[in-house]
PDB file of N, CA and C in Angstrom:
ATOM      1  N   MET A   1      -0.149  53.296-107.633  1.00 77.00           N
ATOM      2  CA  MET A   1      -0.272  52.198-108.554  1.00 77.00           C
ATOM      3  C   MET A   1      -0.205  50.753-108.281  1.00 77.00           C
ATOM      4  N   LYS A   2      -0.760  49.889-108.550  1.00 87.00           N
ATOM      5  CA  LYS A   2      -0.559  48.650-108.600  1.00 87.00           C
ATOM      6  C   LYS A   2       0.335  47.981-109.263  1.00 87.00           C
ATOM      7  N   LYS A   3       1.434  47.455-108.931  1.00 94.00           N
ATOM      8  CA  LYS A   3       2.649  46.750-109.795  1.00 94.00           C
ATOM      9  C   LYS A   3       1.962  44.965-110.208  1.00 94.00           C
ATOM     10  N   ASN A   4       2.220  44.742-111.557  1.00 94.00           N
ATOM     11  CA  ASN A   4       2.219  43.346-111.895  1.00 94.00           C
ATOM     12  C   ASN A   4       3.674  42.879-112.286  1.00 94.00           C
ATOM     13  N   LYS A   5       3.735  41.568-111.581  1.00 97.00           N
ATOM     14  CA  LYS A   5       4.433  40.772-112.114  1.00 97.00           C
ATOM     15  C   LYS A   5       4.237  39.919-113.484  1.00 97.00           C
ATOM     16  N   VAL A   6       5.151  40.146-114.496  1.00 98.00           N
ATOM     17  CA  VAL A   6       5.046  39.489-115.646  1.00 98.00           C
ATOM     18  C   VAL A   6       5.951  38.823-116.203  1.00 98.00           C
ATOM     19  N   VAL A   7       6.041  37.720-117.024  1.00 98.00           N
ATOM     20  CA  VAL A   7       7.200  36.757-117.411  1.00 98.00           C
ATOM     21  C   VAL A   7       7.165  37.127-118.696  1.00 98.00           C
ATOM     22  N   ILE A   8       7.921  37.386-118.865  1.00 98.00           N
ATOM     23  CA  ILE A   8       8.355  37.587-120.794  1.00 98.00           C
ATOM     24  C   ILE A   8       9.508  36.430-121.237  1.00 98.00           C
ATOM     25  N   HIS A   9       9.470  36.330-122.443  1.00 98.00           N
ATOM     26  CA  HIS A   9       9.957  35.008-123.127  1.00 98.00           C
ATOM     27  C   HIS A   9      11.157  35.660-124.291  1.00 98.00           C
ATOM     28  N   LEU A  10      12.149  36.050-124.428  1.00 97.00           N
ATOM     29  CA  LEU A  10      13.153  36.772-125.758  1.00 97.00           C
ATOM     30  C   LEU A  10      14.230  35.500-125.653  1.00 97.00           C
ATOM     31  N   MET A  11      13.905  34.943-126.862  1.00 96.00           N
ATOM     32  CA  MET A  11      15.152  34.559-127.742  1.00 96.00           C
ATOM     33  C   MET A  11      15.321  33.425-126.456  1.00 96.00           C
ATOM     34  N   GLY A  12      14.196  32.470-126.185  1.00 95.00           N
ATOM     35  CA  GLY A  12      14.426  31.120-125.517  1.00 95.00           C
ATOM     36  C   GLY A  12      15.093  31.457-123.630  1.00 95.00           C
ATOM     37  N   HIS A  13      14.661  32.814-123.447  1.00 96.00           N
ATOM     38  CA  HIS A  13      15.317  33.439-121.880  1.00 96.00           C
ATOM     39  C   HIS A  13      14.025  33.636-121.305  1.00 96.00           C
ATOM     40  N   ASP A  14      13.738  33.615-120.019  1.00 98.00           N
ATOM     41  CA  ASP A  14      12.697  33.806-119.514  1.00 98.00           C
ATOM     42  C   ASP A  14      12.783  35.291-118.464  1.00 98.00           C
ATOM     43  N   TYR A  15      12.418  36.364-118.685  1.00 98.00           N
ATOM     44  CA  TYR A  15      12.686  37.844-117.647  1.00 98.00           C
ATOM     45  C   TYR A  15      11.377  37.833-117.037  1.00 98.00           C
ATOM     46  N   ALA A  16      11.509  38.484-115.427  1.00 98.00           N
ATOM     47  CA  ALA A  16      10.279  38.580-114.652  1.00 98.00           C
ATOM     48  C   ALA A  16      10.424  39.908-114.791  1.00 98.00           C
ATOM     49  N   LEU A  17       9.594  40.392-114.917  1.00 97.00           N
ATOM     50  CA  LEU A  17       9.371  42.187-114.858  1.00 97.00           C
ATOM     51  C   LEU A  17       8.386  42.344-114.173  1.00 97.00           C
ATOM     52  N   LEU A  18       8.479  43.687-113.163  1.00 97.00           N
ATOM     53  CA  LEU A  18       7.694  44.109-112.171  1.00 97.00           C
ATOM     54  C   LEU A  18       6.897  45.473-113.064  1.00 97.00           C
ATOM     55  N   THR A  19       5.953  45.650-113.193  1.00 97.00           N
ATOM     56  CA  THR A  19       5.415  46.923-113.989  1.00 97.00           C
ATOM     57  C   THR A  19       4.151  47.340-113.761  1.00 97.00           C
ATOM     58  N   ASP A  20       3.752  48.609-114.112  1.00 96.00           N
ATOM     59  CA  ASP A  20       2.823  49.043-113.475  1.00 96.00           C
ATOM     60  C   ASP A  20       1.900  48.929-115.041  1.00 96.00           C
ATOM     61  N   GLN A  21       2.383  48.327-116.367  1.00 96.00           N
ATOM     62  CA  GLN A  21       1.497  47.959-117.214  1.00 96.00           C
ATOM     63  C   GLN A  21       0.528  46.742-117.303  1.00 96.00           C
ATOM     64  N   THR A  22      -0.304  46.414-118.170  1.00 96.00           N
ATOM     65  CA  THR A  22      -1.616  45.265-117.923  1.00 96.00           C
ATOM     66  C   THR A  22      -0.505  44.000-118.547  1.00 96.00           C
ATOM     67  N   PRO A  23      -0.701  43.108-118.041  1.00 97.00           N
ATOM     68  CA  PRO A  23       0.066  41.824-118.796  1.00 97.00           C
ATOM     69  C   PRO A  23       0.343  41.857-120.430  1.00 97.00           C
ATOM     70  N   GLU A  24      -1.192  42.150-120.559  1.00 97.00           N
ATOM     71  CA  GLU A  24      -1.390  41.665-122.524  1.00 97.00           C
ATOM     72  C   GLU A  24      -0.550  42.574-123.039  1.00 97.00           C
ATOM     73  N   GLN A  25      -0.476  43.808-122.396  1.00 98.00           N
ATOM     74  CA  GLN A  25       0.478  44.823-123.350  1.00 98.00           C
ATOM     75  C   GLN A  25       1.983  44.469-123.119  1.00 98.00           C
ATOM     76  N   VAL A  26       2.325  44.205-122.138  1.00 98.00           N
ATOM     77  CA  VAL A  26       3.893  43.735-121.503  1.00 98.00           C
ATOM     78  C   VAL A  26       3.719  42.347-122.342  1.00 98.00           C
ATOM     79  N   GLN A  27       3.286  41.277-122.395  1.00 98.00           N
ATOM     80  CA  GLN A  27       3.323  40.049-123.488  1.00 98.00           C
ATOM     81  C   GLN A  27       3.594  40.889-125.102  1.00 98.00           C
ATOM     82  N   ARG A  28       2.357  42.011-125.160  1.00 98.00           N
ATOM     83  CA  ARG A  28       2.294  41.906-126.850  1.00 98.00           C
ATOM     84  C   ARG A  28       3.866  42.852-127.219  1.00 98.00           C
ATOM     85  N   THR A  29       4.243  44.235-126.103  1.00 98.00           N
ATOM     86  CA  THR A  29       5.527  44.403-126.718  1.00 98.00           C
ATOM     87  C   THR A  29       6.343  43.173-126.576  1.00 98.00           C
ATOM     88  N   ALA A  30       6.659  42.340-125.517  1.00 98.00           N
ATOM     89  CA  ALA A  30       7.810  41.085-125.620  1.00 98.00           C
ATOM     90  C   ALA A  30       7.386  40.578-126.792  1.00 98.00           C
ATOM     91  N   ARG A  31       6.514  39.727-127.239  1.00 98.00           N
ATOM     92  CA  ARG A  31       6.306  38.947-128.616  1.00 98.00           C
ATOM     93  C   ARG A  31       6.998  40.188-129.961  1.00 98.00           C
ATOM     94  N   TYR A  32       6.445  41.360-130.065  1.00 98.00           N
ATOM     95  CA  TYR A  32       7.442  42.243-130.906  1.00 98.00           C
ATOM     96  C   TYR A  32       8.999  42.211-130.615  1.00 98.00           C
ATOM     97  N   VAL A  33       9.048  42.582-129.541  1.00 98.00           N
ATOM     98  CA  VAL A  33      10.569  42.316-129.412  1.00 98.00           C
ATOM     99  C   VAL A  33      11.366  41.205-129.688  1.00 98.00           C
ATOM    100  N   ASP A  34      10.896  39.959-129.292  1.00 98.00           N
ATOM    101  CA  ASP A  34      11.270  38.140-129.779  1.00 98.00           C
ATOM    102  C   ASP A  34      11.430  38.735-131.188  1.00 98.00           C
ATOM    103  N   ARG A  35      10.264  38.883-131.942  1.00 98.00           N
ATOM    104  CA  ARG A  35      10.214  38.609-133.428  1.00 98.00           C
ATOM    105  C   ARG A  35      11.407  39.326-133.717  1.00 98.00           C
ATOM    106  N   LYS A  36      11.526  40.743-133.501  1.00 98.00           N
ATOM    107  CA  LYS A  36      12.423  41.221-133.750  1.00 98.00           C
ATOM    108  C   LYS A  36      14.081  40.797-133.640  1.00 98.00           C
ATOM    109  N   MET A  37      13.988  40.204-132.520  1.00 98.00           N
ATOM    110  CA  MET A  37      15.583  39.936-132.440  1.00 98.00           C
ATOM    111  C   MET A  37      15.624  38.463-133.147  1.00 98.00           C
ATOM    112  N   ARG A  38      14.709  37.319-133.503  1.00 97.00           N
ATOM    113  CA  ARG A  38      14.670  36.700-133.799  1.00 97.00           C
ATOM    114  C   ARG A  38      15.063  36.662-135.409  1.00 97.00           C
ATOM    115  N   GLU A  39      14.007  37.756-135.961  1.00 97.00           N
ATOM    116  CA  GLU A  39      15.025  38.146-137.229  1.00 97.00           C
ATOM    117  C   GLU A  39      16.125  38.641-137.430  1.00 97.00           C
ATOM    118  N   LEU A  40      16.744  39.094-136.563  1.00 97.00           N
ATOM    119  CA  LEU A  40      17.783  39.680-136.699  1.00 97.00           C
ATOM    120  C   LEU A  40      19.083  38.863-136.614  1.00 97.00           C
ATOM    121  N   ALA A  41      18.934  38.002-135.925  1.00 96.00           N
ATOM    122  CA  ALA A  41      19.788  36.837-135.193  1.00 96.00           C
ATOM    123  C   ALA A  41      19.344  35.730-136.850  1.00 96.00           C
ATOM    124  N   ILE A  42      18.576  35.743-137.498  1.00 96.00           N
ATOM    125  CA  ILE A  42      18.639  34.929-138.550  1.00 96.00           C
ATOM    126  C   ILE A  42      19.149  35.956-140.146  1.00 96.00           C
ATOM    127  N   THR A  43      18.904  36.654-140.296  1.00 96.00           N
ATOM    128  CA  THR A  43      19.381  37.958-141.172  1.00 96.00           C
ATOM    129  C   THR A  43      21.073  38.515-141.133  1.00 96.00           C
ATOM    130  N   THR A  44      21.360  38.831-139.979  1.00 96.00           N
ATOM    131  CA  THR A  44      22.798  39.248-139.839  1.00 96.00           C
ATOM    132  C   THR A  44      23.844  38.119-138.987  1.00 96.00           C
ATOM    133  N   ARG A  45      22.992  36.998-138.797  1.00 95.00           N
ATOM    134  CA  ARG A  45      24.157  36.135-138.202  1.00 95.00           C
ATOM    135  C   ARG A  45      24.862  36.487-137.376  1.00 95.00           C
ATOM    136  N   ALA A  46      24.392  37.411-136.481  1.00 94.00           N
ATOM    137  CA  ALA A  46      25.301  38.147-135.461  1.00 94.00           C
ATOM    138  C   ALA A  46      25.293  37.157-134.346  1.00 94.00           C
ATOM    139  N   SER A  47      26.273  37.434-133.248  1.00 93.00           N
ATOM    140  CA  SER A  47      26.337  36.280-131.924  1.00 93.00           C
ATOM    141  C   SER A  47      25.065  36.738-130.945  1.00 93.00           C
ATOM    142  N   GLU A  48      24.992  35.761-130.213  1.00 91.00           N
ATOM    143  CA  GLU A  48      23.818  36.106-129.341  1.00 91.00           C
ATOM    144  C   GLU A  48      24.091  37.312-128.526  1.00 91.00           C
ATOM    145  N   THR A  49      25.377  37.576-128.532  1.00 93.00           N
ATOM    146  CA  THR A  49      25.580  38.841-127.284  1.00 93.00           C
ATOM    147  C   THR A  49      25.493  39.937-128.529  1.00 93.00           C
ATOM    148  N   MET A  50      25.524  40.376-129.526  1.00 97.00           N
ATOM    149  CA  MET A  50      25.053  41.024-130.840  1.00 97.00           C
ATOM    150  C   MET A  50      23.534  41.163-130.745  1.00 97.00           C
ATOM    151  N   VAL A  51      22.725  40.174-130.981  1.00 97.00           N
ATOM    152  CA  VAL A  51      21.526  40.381-131.019  1.00 97.00           C
ATOM    153  C   VAL A  51      20.616  41.563-130.224  1.00 97.00           C
ATOM    154  N   PRO A  52      20.763  41.449-128.789  1.00 96.00           N
ATOM    155  CA  PRO A  52      20.102  42.880-128.032  1.00 96.00           C
ATOM    156  C   PRO A  52      20.386  44.051-128.775  1.00 96.00           C
ATOM    157  N   MET A  53      21.982  44.509-129.044  1.00 97.00           N
ATOM    158  CA  MET A  53      22.494  45.743-129.674  1.00 97.00           C
ATOM    159  C   MET A  53      21.423  46.055-130.721  1.00 97.00           C
ATOM    160  N   LEU A  54      21.286  45.258-131.597  1.00 97.00           N
ATOM    161  CA  LEU A  54      21.488  45.124-132.883  1.00 97.00           C
ATOM    162  C   LEU A  54      19.694  45.423-132.931  1.00 97.00           C
ATOM    163  N   THR A  55      19.070  44.634-132.289  1.00 98.00           N
ATOM    164  CA  THR A  55      17.568  45.363-132.024  1.00 98.00           C
ATOM    165  C   THR A  55      17.283  46.402-131.360  1.00 98.00           C
ATOM    166  N   THR A  56      18.335  46.808-130.246  1.00 98.00           N
ATOM    167  CA  THR A  56      17.757  48.533-129.860  1.00 98.00           C
ATOM    168  C   THR A  56      17.622  49.404-130.916  1.00 98.00           C
ATOM    169  N   MET A  57      19.049  49.087-131.683  1.00 98.00           N
ATOM    170  CA  MET A  57      19.034  49.888-132.455  1.00 98.00           C
ATOM    171  C   MET A  57      18.086  50.252-133.542  1.00 98.00           C
ATOM    172  N   THR A  58      17.647  49.007-133.891  1.00 98.00           N
ATOM    173  CA  THR A  58      16.613  48.697-134.712  1.00 98.00           C
ATOM    174  C   THR A  58      15.164  49.373-134.811  1.00 98.00           C
ATOM    175  N   LEU A  59      15.099  49.099-133.238  1.00 98.00           N
ATOM    176  CA  LEU A  59      13.725  49.675-132.804  1.00 98.00           C
ATOM    177  C   LEU A  59      13.785  51.101-132.375  1.00 98.00           C
ATOM    178  N   ALA A  60      15.280  51.268-132.006  1.00 98.00           N
ATOM    179  CA  ALA A  60      15.172  53.111-132.324  1.00 98.00           C
ATOM    180  C   ALA A  60      14.755  53.860-132.926  1.00 98.00           C
ATOM    181  N   ASP A  61      15.380  53.111-134.260  1.00 98.00           N
ATOM    182  CA  ASP A  61      15.445  53.789-135.747  1.00 98.00           C
ATOM    183  C   ASP A  61      14.504  53.590-135.931  1.00 98.00           C
ATOM    184  N   GLU A  62      13.121  52.453-135.487  1.00 98.00           N
ATOM    185  CA  GLU A  62      12.038  52.590-135.827  1.00 98.00           C
ATOM    186  C   GLU A  62      10.930  53.450-135.148  1.00 98.00           C
ATOM    187  N   LEU A  63      10.955  53.872-133.803  1.00 98.00           N
ATOM    188  CA  LEU A  63      10.751  54.951-133.213  1.00 98.00           C
ATOM    189  C   LEU A  63      11.176  56.300-133.720  1.00 98.00           C
ATOM    190  N   LEU A  64      11.797  56.529-133.814  1.00 98.00           N
ATOM    191  CA  LEU A  64      12.250  57.749-134.543  1.00 98.00           C
ATOM    192  C   LEU A  64      11.948  57.699-136.269  1.00 98.00           C
ATOM    193  N   ARG A  65      11.830  57.305-137.082  1.00 98.00           N
ATOM    194  CA  ARG A  65      11.011  57.431-137.912  1.00 98.00           C
ATOM    195  C   ARG A  65       9.343  57.747-138.227  1.00 98.00           C
ATOM    196  N   ALA A  66       8.981  56.637-136.953  1.00 98.00           N
ATOM    197  CA  ALA A  66       7.640  56.965-136.922  1.00 98.00           C
ATOM    198  C   ALA A  66       7.267  58.726-136.340  1.00 98.00           C
ATOM    199  N   GLN A  67       7.932  58.698-135.510  1.00 98.00           N
ATOM    200  CA  GLN A  67       8.233  60.113-134.621  1.00 98.00           C
ATOM    201  C   GLN A  67       8.002  61.162-135.589  1.00 98.00           C
ATOM    202  N   ASP A  68       9.101  61.104-136.538  1.00 98.00           N
ATOM    203  CA  ASP A  68       9.533  62.340-137.546  1.00 98.00           C
ATOM    204  C   ASP A  68       8.231  62.014-138.607  1.00 98.00           C
ATOM    205  N   GLU A  69       7.636  60.598-139.216  1.00 98.00           N
ATOM    206  CA  GLU A  69       6.395  61.068-139.821  1.00 98.00           C
ATOM    207  C   GLU A  69       5.010  61.812-139.097  1.00 98.00           C
ATOM    208  N   ASN A  70       5.164  61.158-137.629  1.00 98.00           N
ATOM    209  CA  ASN A  70       4.225  61.814-136.740  1.00 98.00           C
ATOM    210  C   ASN A  70       3.943  63.486-136.923  1.00 98.00           C
ATOM    211  N   THR A  71       5.111  63.626-136.972  1.00 98.00           N
ATOM    212  CA  THR A  71       5.460  65.485-136.777  1.00 98.00           C
ATOM    213  C   THR A  71       5.213  65.705-138.096  1.00 98.00           C
ATOM    214  N   ARG A  72       5.625  65.131-139.077  1.00 98.00           N
ATOM    215  CA  ARG A  72       5.416  65.821-140.378  1.00 98.00           C
ATOM    216  C   ARG A  72       3.915  65.515-140.517  1.00 98.00           C
ATOM    217  N   LEU A  73       2.853  64.691-140.222  1.00 98.00           N
ATOM    218  CA  LEU A  73       1.553  64.753-140.567  1.00 98.00           C
ATOM    219  C   LEU A  73       0.577  65.721-139.747  1.00 98.00           C
ATOM    220  N   LYS A  74       1.005  65.885-138.582  1.00 97.00           N
ATOM    221  CA  LYS A  74       0.787  67.310-137.844  1.00 97.00           C
ATOM    222  C   LYS A  74       0.892  68.612-138.094  1.00 97.00           C
ATOM    223  N   ARG A  75       1.948  68.743-138.964  1.00 97.00           N
ATOM    224  CA  ARG A  75       2.614  69.720-139.736  1.00 97.00           C
ATOM    225  C   ARG A  75       1.236  70.085-140.808  1.00 97.00           C
ATOM    226  N   GLU A  76       1.273  69.256-141.707  1.00 96.00           N
ATOM    227  CA  GLU A  76       0.635  69.200-142.853  1.00 96.00           C
ATOM    228  C   GLU A  76      -1.252  69.466-142.320  1.00 96.00           C
ATOM    229  N   MET A  77      -1.070  69.068-141.228  1.00 96.00           N
ATOM    230  CA  MET A  77      -2.745  69.032-140.734  1.00 96.00           C
ATOM    231  C   MET A  77      -3.112  70.506-140.751  1.00 96.00           C
ATOM    232  N   ALA A  78      -1.998  70.930-139.744  1.00 94.00           N
ATOM    233  CA  ALA A  78      -1.873  72.440-138.988  1.00 94.00           C
ATOM    234  C   ALA A  78      -2.453  73.292-140.359  1.00 94.00           C
ATOM    235  N   SER A  79      -1.192  73.006-141.216  1.00 93.00           N
ATOM    236  CA  SER A  79      -1.091  73.649-142.873  1.00 93.00           C
ATOM    237  C   SER A  79      -2.323  73.709-143.331  1.00 93.00           C
ATOM    238  N   ALA A  80      -2.886  72.408-143.368  1.00 92.00           N
ATOM    239  CA  ALA A  80      -4.529  72.519-144.082  1.00 92.00           C
ATOM    240  C   ALA A  80      -5.280  73.737-143.201  1.00 92.00           C
ATOM    241  N   LYS A  81      -5.306  73.024-141.899  1.00 90.00           N
ATOM    242  CA  LYS A  81      -6.338  74.292-141.142  1.00 90.00           C
ATOM    243  C   LYS A  81      -6.091  75.312-141.441  1.00 90.00           C
ATOM    244  N   ALA A  82      -4.919  76.060-141.306  1.00 91.00           N
ATOM    245  CA  ALA A  82      -4.731  77.020-141.545  1.00 91.00           C
ATOM    246  C   ALA A  82      -5.250  77.718-142.707  1.00 91.00           C
ATOM    247  N   GLU A  83      -5.417  77.276-144.004  1.00 88.00           N
ATOM    248  CA  GLU A  83      -5.053  77.221-145.181  1.00 88.00           C
ATOM    249  C   GLU A  83      -7.142  77.361-145.443  1.00 88.00           C
ATOM    250  N   GLN A  84      -7.786  76.844-144.353  1.00 83.00           N
ATOM    251  CA  GLN A  84      -9.093  77.027-144.530  1.00 83.00           C
ATOM    252  C   GLN A  84      -9.860  78.039-144.482  1.00 83.00           C
TER     253      GLN A  84
END
């Protein structure tokens, strides 16, 4: 699979990535992460070295909550189908 080199910007720093994702998808993800990092930097007043860790924990929490919700909805749908 072809690899794309994509430069992303996070908190004023540039990072070059080599990925099989489209540049548009990588940039979309980077914008989301950058926005989260900036929000946490403002709301927590954490040091620049702590912001990436806080962002990682926040995004992991969002992911796990979304997975839990997805599982709950799948169970509801399966239960509704079984009742039919």
